[in-house]
Amino acid sequence: MTETLPGVPRWANLAAHAAALVTVPSGLWRIAMGLGLPVGFTARGLAEFGIPGWGTAYVFGLSLLSEALAFLTLGLVRPWGEVWPRWIPGLRGRRIPPLAAILPAAAGAIALIALSIQWLFRWARDGSAVPPGTREDSPVYDIVMAVCYAPLLLWGPLLAAVTVHYARRRLSGQRPQHTLQPLGGRA
């Protein structure tokens, strides 16, 4: 099931893959933070985030959730985004209604773009708005954090572009020209 659908242009396939990958650096940064590795916060700063403790579970969960949601973008260019996979009882092999993918993807793209704009304005206005004594003084940590979080600014626009392509392709009235086959070719 790793094949891109017929009729999906290269740019849409690349955008879907990029959308699935832009969350990886920030997720790894959060996991390192949750493990207590030095990512720019002092012991006091980590304690304010509840690390170790509930904050660790939160940053791990946020990382896993963002990775899973970003991965779903691939469904907009793959067969499993048009036909239910065989491992879903009662739905396997049935067509997925286009709006069942378009509406959540569009809402996600809009929310991500809005959050990105808000984050950019806040960062430009306030810079690092954490209390004194919670961050290390080295600019290296700021650079590493910026490098890890900057790709997230692309997630919303990439998801929006792939969603528009999916909507145009699926709502054109053409039926999917593919079916999902069982693994190994056995029925």
PDB file of C-alpha atoms in Angstrom:
ATOM      1  CA  MET A   1       0.000   0.000   0.000  1.00  0.00           C
ATOM      2  CA  THR A   2       2.910   2.318  -0.498  1.00  0.00           C
ATOM      3  CA  GLU A   3       2.023   3.273  -4.052  1.00  0.00           C
ATOM      4  CA  THR A   4       0.810   6.729  -4.902  1.00  0.00           C
ATOM      5  CA  LEU A   5      -2.550   6.761  -6.658  1.00  0.00           C
ATOM      6  CA  PRO A   6      -2.761   7.200 -10.425  1.00  0.00           C
ATOM      7  CA  GLY A   7      -3.543  10.809 -11.286  1.00  0.00           C
ATOM      8  CA  VAL A   8      -1.707  12.242  -8.277  1.00  0.00           C
ATOM      9  CA  PRO A   9       0.935  14.679  -9.533  1.00  0.00           C
ATOM     10  CA  ARG A  10       4.460  14.517  -8.208  1.00  0.00           C
ATOM     11  CA  TRP A  11       4.104  17.850  -6.351  1.00  0.00           C
ATOM     12  CA  ALA A  12       1.091  16.553  -4.377  1.00  0.00           C
ATOM     13  CA  ASN A  13       2.919  13.354  -3.456  1.00  0.00           C
ATOM     14  CA  LEU A  14       5.991  15.328  -2.351  1.00  0.00           C
ATOM     15  CA  ALA A  15       3.823  17.800  -0.388  1.00  0.00           C
ATOM     16  CA  ALA A  16       2.045  14.926   1.396  1.00  0.00           C
ATOM     17  CA  HIS A  17       5.364  13.356   2.347  1.00  0.00           C
ATOM     18  CA  ALA A  18       6.771  16.696   3.472  1.00  0.00           C
ATOM     19  CA  ALA A  19       3.657  17.317   5.609  1.00  0.00           C
ATOM     20  CA  ALA A  20       4.195  13.938   7.242  1.00  0.00           C
ATOM     21  CA  LEU A  21       7.834  14.775   7.986  1.00  0.00           C
ATOM     22  CA  VAL A  22       7.713  18.404   9.190  1.00  0.00           C
ATOM     23  CA  THR A  23       6.499  17.315  12.635  1.00  0.00           C
ATOM     24  CA  VAL A  24       9.453  15.000  13.244  1.00  0.00           C
ATOM     25  CA  PRO A  25      12.062  17.567  14.430  1.00  0.00           C
ATOM     26  CA  SER A  26       9.759  19.188  17.015  1.00  0.00           C
ATOM     27  CA  GLY A  27       8.564  15.763  18.151  1.00  0.00           C
ATOM     28  CA  LEU A  28      12.131  14.613  18.731  1.00  0.00           C
ATOM     29  CA  TRP A  29      12.888  17.877  20.569  1.00  0.00           C
ATOM     30  CA  ARG A  30       9.855  17.362  22.857  1.00  0.00           C
ATOM     31  CA  ILE A  31      10.784  13.734  23.514  1.00  0.00           C
ATOM     32  CA  ALA A  32      14.325  14.813  24.441  1.00  0.00           C
ATOM     33  CA  MET A  33      12.792  17.427  26.746  1.00  0.00           C
ATOM     34  CA  GLY A  34      10.498  14.811  28.302  1.00  0.00           C
ATOM     35  CA  LEU A  35      13.494  12.587  28.966  1.00  0.00           C
ATOM     36  CA  GLY A  36      15.185  15.473  30.769  1.00  0.00           C
ATOM     37  CA  LEU A  37      17.918  15.902  28.155  1.00  0.00           C
ATOM     38  CA  PRO A  38      19.402  19.393  27.870  1.00  0.00           C
ATOM     39  CA  VAL A  39      17.288  21.196  25.252  1.00  0.00           C
ATOM     40  CA  GLY A  40      17.587  24.665  26.712  1.00  0.00           C
ATOM     41  CA  PHE A  41      15.588  24.520  29.939  1.00  0.00           C
ATOM     42  CA  THR A  42      17.043  24.608  33.416  1.00  0.00           C
ATOM     43  CA  ALA A  43      15.906  22.147  36.082  1.00  0.00           C
ATOM     44  CA  ARG A  44      13.495  24.859  37.265  1.00  0.00           C
ATOM     45  CA  GLY A  45      12.150  25.261  33.738  1.00  0.00           C
ATOM     46  CA  LEU A  46      11.559  21.526  33.348  1.00  0.00           C
ATOM     47  CA  ALA A  47       9.849  21.447  36.755  1.00  0.00           C
ATOM     48  CA  GLU A  48       7.451  24.191  35.576  1.00  0.00           C
ATOM     49  CA  PHE A  49       6.496  21.897  32.679  1.00  0.00           C
ATOM     50  CA  GLY A  50       5.983  19.017  35.121  1.00  0.00           C
ATOM     51  CA  ILE A  51       9.059  17.133  33.937  1.00  0.00           C
ATOM     52  CA  PRO A  52       9.630  14.577  35.303  1.00  0.00           C
ATOM     53  CA  GLY A  53       6.002  13.672  35.924  1.00  0.00           C
ATOM     54  CA  TRP A  54       2.768  14.471  34.089  1.00  0.00           C
ATOM     55  CA  GLY A  55       4.641  16.847  31.748  1.00  0.00           C
ATOM     56  CA  THR A  56       6.651  13.936  30.394  1.00  0.00           C
ATOM     57  CA  ALA A  57       3.474  12.068  29.502  1.00  0.00           C
ATOM     58  CA  TYR A  58       2.063  15.246  27.955  1.00  0.00           C
ATOM     59  CA  VAL A  59       5.042  15.956  25.673  1.00  0.00           C
ATOM     60  CA  PHE A  60       5.258  12.288  24.653  1.00  0.00           C
ATOM     61  CA  GLY A  61       1.515  12.218  23.904  1.00  0.00           C
ATOM     62  CA  LEU A  62       1.652  15.502  21.990  1.00  0.00           C
ATOM     63  CA  SER A  63       4.543  14.189  19.898  1.00  0.00           C
ATOM     64  CA  LEU A  64       2.755  10.928  19.096  1.00  0.00           C
ATOM     65  CA  LEU A  65      -0.513  12.713  18.283  1.00  0.00           C
ATOM     66  CA  SER A  66       1.136  15.229  15.970  1.00  0.00           C
ATOM     67  CA  GLU A  67       3.073  12.473  14.178  1.00  0.00           C
ATOM     68  CA  ALA A  68      -0.086  10.387  13.725  1.00  0.00           C
ATOM     69  CA  LEU A  69      -2.111  13.334  12.406  1.00  0.00           C
ATOM     70  CA  ALA A  70       0.677  14.362  10.040  1.00  0.00           C
ATOM     71  CA  PHE A  71       0.924  10.764   8.787  1.00  0.00           C
ATOM     72  CA  LEU A  72      -2.754  10.866   7.800  1.00  0.00           C
ATOM     73  CA  THR A  73      -1.830  13.391   5.093  1.00  0.00           C
ATOM     74  CA  LEU A  74      -0.404  10.461   3.124  1.00  0.00           C
ATOM     75  CA  GLY A  75      -3.929   9.056   2.912  1.00  0.00           C
ATOM     76  CA  LEU A  76      -4.805  11.933   0.603  1.00  0.00           C
ATOM     77  CA  VAL A  77      -2.474  10.514  -2.064  1.00  0.00           C
ATOM     78  CA  ARG A  78      -2.640   6.781  -1.245  1.00  0.00           C
ATOM     79  CA  PRO A  79      -5.298   4.116  -1.858  1.00  0.00           C
ATOM     80  CA  TRP A  80      -6.120   3.843   1.861  1.00  0.00           C
ATOM     81  CA  GLY A  81      -7.443   7.409   1.699  1.00  0.00           C
ATOM     82  CA  GLU A  82     -10.140   6.374  -0.778  1.00  0.00           C
ATOM     83  CA  VAL A  83     -10.979   2.783   0.152  1.00  0.00           C
ATOM     84  CA  TRP A  84     -11.189   1.455   3.734  1.00  0.00           C
ATOM     85  CA  PRO A  85      -8.260  -0.888   4.502  1.00  0.00           C
ATOM     86  CA  ARG A  86      -9.028  -4.576   4.987  1.00  0.00           C
ATOM     87  CA  TRP A  87      -8.219  -4.525   8.707  1.00  0.00           C
ATOM     88  CA  ILE A  88     -11.227  -2.311   9.508  1.00  0.00           C
ATOM     89  CA  PRO A  89     -14.127  -4.722  10.174  1.00  0.00           C
ATOM     90  CA  GLY A  90     -17.434  -3.874   8.537  1.00  0.00           C
ATOM     91  CA  LEU A  91     -15.925  -1.210   6.290  1.00  0.00           C
ATOM     92  CA  ARG A  92     -13.071  -3.035   4.558  1.00  0.00           C
ATOM     93  CA  GLY A  93     -12.997  -2.473   0.815  1.00  0.00           C
ATOM     94  CA  ARG A  94     -15.765   0.143   0.847  1.00  0.00           C
ATOM     95  CA  ARG A  95     -15.306   3.575  -0.658  1.00  0.00           C
ATOM     96  CA  ILE A  96     -14.515   6.368   1.793  1.00  0.00           C
ATOM     97  CA  PRO A  97     -16.891   9.306   1.228  1.00  0.00           C
ATOM     98  CA  PRO A  98     -14.739  12.205  -0.020  1.00  0.00           C
ATOM     99  CA  LEU A  99     -16.048  14.662   2.574  1.00  0.00           C
ATOM    100  CA  ALA A 100     -15.033  12.267   5.373  1.00  0.00           C
ATOM    101  CA  ALA A 101     -11.428  13.104   4.485  1.00  0.00           C
ATOM    102  CA  ILE A 102     -11.813  16.597   3.028  1.00  0.00           C
ATOM    103  CA  LEU A 103     -13.610  18.247   5.950  1.00  0.00           C
ATOM    104  CA  PRO A 104     -11.227  17.160   8.742  1.00  0.00           C
ATOM    105  CA  ALA A 105      -8.170  17.788   6.550  1.00  0.00           C
ATOM    106  CA  ALA A 106      -9.399  21.281   5.610  1.00  0.00           C
ATOM    107  CA  ALA A 107     -10.262  22.087   9.238  1.00  0.00           C
ATOM    108  CA  GLY A 108      -6.825  20.857  10.300  1.00  0.00           C
ATOM    109  CA  ALA A 109      -5.090  22.950   7.641  1.00  0.00           C
ATOM    110  CA  ILE A 110      -7.015  26.074   8.655  1.00  0.00           C
ATOM    111  CA  ALA A 111      -6.277  25.485  12.352  1.00  0.00           C
ATOM    112  CA  LEU A 112      -2.571  24.854  11.692  1.00  0.00           C
ATOM    113  CA  ILE A 113      -2.234  27.986   9.549  1.00  0.00           C
ATOM    114  CA  ALA A 114      -4.037  30.075  12.186  1.00  0.00           C
ATOM    115  CA  LEU A 115      -1.816  28.670  14.962  1.00  0.00           C
ATOM    116  CA  SER A 116       1.297  29.312  12.882  1.00  0.00           C
ATOM    117  CA  ILE A 117       0.326  32.931  12.252  1.00  0.00           C
ATOM    118  CA  GLN A 118      -0.482  33.428  15.939  1.00  0.00           C
ATOM    119  CA  TRP A 119       2.825  31.847  16.966  1.00  0.00           C
ATOM    120  CA  LEU A 120       4.809  34.010  14.534  1.00  0.00           C
ATOM    121  CA  PHE A 121       3.206  37.239  15.768  1.00  0.00           C
ATOM    122  CA  ARG A 122       3.673  36.249  19.393  1.00  0.00           C
ATOM    123  CA  TRP A 123       7.283  35.269  18.842  1.00  0.00           C
ATOM    124  CA  ALA A 124       7.999  38.515  16.943  1.00  0.00           C
ATOM    125  CA  ARG A 125       6.357  40.554  19.719  1.00  0.00           C
ATOM    126  CA  ASP A 126       7.544  38.734  22.843  1.00  0.00           C
ATOM    127  CA  GLY A 127      10.491  36.636  21.764  1.00  0.00           C
ATOM    128  CA  SER A 128      11.082  33.931  24.331  1.00  0.00           C
ATOM    129  CA  ALA A 129       8.313  34.580  26.843  1.00  0.00           C
ATOM    130  CA  VAL A 130       9.435  32.170  29.548  1.00  0.00           C
ATOM    131  CA  PRO A 131      10.139  33.388  33.078  1.00  0.00           C
ATOM    132  CA  PRO A 132      13.743  34.285  33.960  1.00  0.00           C
ATOM    133  CA  GLY A 133      15.779  31.393  35.307  1.00  0.00           C
ATOM    134  CA  THR A 134      13.896  28.724  33.386  1.00  0.00           C
ATOM    135  CA  ARG A 135      16.011  28.844  30.202  1.00  0.00           C
ATOM    136  CA  GLU A 136      19.712  28.345  29.647  1.00  0.00           C
ATOM    137  CA  ASP A 137      21.567  31.507  28.623  1.00  0.00           C
ATOM    138  CA  SER A 138      23.274  29.996  25.575  1.00  0.00           C
ATOM    139  CA  PRO A 139      21.940  31.105  22.165  1.00  0.00           C
ATOM    140  CA  VAL A 140      22.695  27.599  20.878  1.00  0.00           C
ATOM    141  CA  TYR A 141      19.535  26.315  22.559  1.00  0.00           C
ATOM    142  CA  ASP A 142      17.451  29.027  20.883  1.00  0.00           C
ATOM    143  CA  ILE A 143      18.878  28.103  17.491  1.00  0.00           C
ATOM    144  CA  VAL A 144      18.269  24.378  18.025  1.00  0.00           C
ATOM    145  CA  MET A 145      14.695  25.022  19.147  1.00  0.00           C
ATOM    146  CA  ALA A 146      14.048  27.324  16.176  1.00  0.00           C
ATOM    147  CA  VAL A 147      15.466  24.745  13.755  1.00  0.00           C
ATOM    148  CA  CYS A 148      13.255  22.047  15.304  1.00  0.00           C
ATOM    149  CA  TYR A 149      10.062  24.115  15.365  1.00  0.00           C
ATOM    150  CA  ALA A 150      10.382  26.167  12.145  1.00  0.00           C
ATOM    151  CA  PRO A 151       9.343  23.241   9.891  1.00  0.00           C
ATOM    152  CA  LEU A 152       5.969  23.164  11.694  1.00  0.00           C
ATOM    153  CA  LEU A 153       5.140  26.459   9.972  1.00  0.00           C
ATOM    154  CA  LEU A 154       4.915  24.491   6.700  1.00  0.00           C
ATOM    155  CA  TRP A 155       2.515  21.836   7.979  1.00  0.00           C
ATOM    156  CA  GLY A 156      -0.683  23.866   7.474  1.00  0.00           C
ATOM    157  CA  PRO A 157       0.089  25.140   3.965  1.00  0.00           C
ATOM    158  CA  LEU A 158       1.296  21.699   2.825  1.00  0.00           C
ATOM    159  CA  LEU A 159      -1.817  20.022   4.226  1.00  0.00           C
ATOM    160  CA  ALA A 160      -4.001  22.683   2.585  1.00  0.00           C
ATOM    161  CA  ALA A 161      -2.403  22.153  -0.832  1.00  0.00           C
ATOM    162  CA  VAL A 162      -2.758  18.368  -0.672  1.00  0.00           C
ATOM    163  CA  THR A 163      -6.341  18.675   0.622  1.00  0.00           C
ATOM    164  CA  VAL A 164      -7.348  20.956  -2.270  1.00  0.00           C
ATOM    165  CA  HIS A 165      -5.849  18.493  -4.734  1.00  0.00           C
ATOM    166  CA  TYR A 166      -7.629  15.560  -3.054  1.00  0.00           C
ATOM    167  CA  ALA A 167     -10.946  17.447  -3.095  1.00  0.00           C
ATOM    168  CA  ARG A 168     -10.628  18.351  -6.775  1.00  0.00           C
ATOM    169  CA  ARG A 169      -9.690  14.788  -7.701  1.00  0.00           C
ATOM    170  CA  ARG A 170     -12.343  13.060  -5.574  1.00  0.00           C
ATOM    171  CA  LEU A 171     -15.210  15.463  -6.247  1.00  0.00           C
ATOM    172  CA  SER A 172     -14.678  15.431 -10.017  1.00  0.00           C
ATOM    173  CA  GLY A 173     -17.181  12.572 -10.249  1.00  0.00           C
ATOM    174  CA  GLN A 174     -14.663   9.904 -11.158  1.00  0.00           C
ATOM    175  CA  ARG A 175     -14.770   6.650  -9.248  1.00  0.00           C
ATOM    176  CA  PRO A 176     -11.476   5.316  -7.874  1.00  0.00           C
ATOM    177  CA  GLN A 177      -9.667   3.166 -10.420  1.00  0.00           C
ATOM    178  CA  HIS A 178      -8.162   0.921  -7.750  1.00  0.00           C
ATOM    179  CA  THR A 179      -9.035  -1.480  -4.992  1.00  0.00           C
ATOM    180  CA  LEU A 180      -7.047  -2.473  -1.958  1.00  0.00           C
ATOM    181  CA  GLN A 181      -5.762  -6.006  -2.199  1.00  0.00           C
ATOM    182  CA  PRO A 182      -5.102  -8.217   0.823  1.00  0.00           C
ATOM    183  CA  LEU A 183      -1.484  -8.465   1.907  1.00  0.00           C
ATOM    184  CA  GLY A 184       0.309 -11.203   0.008  1.00  0.00           C
ATOM    185  CA  GLY A 185      -2.422 -11.284  -2.661  1.00  0.00           C
ATOM    186  CA  ARG A 186      -4.610 -13.756  -0.734  1.00  0.00           C
ATOM    187  CA  ALA A 187      -8.318 -13.184  -0.294  1.00  0.00           C
TER     188      ALA A 187
END
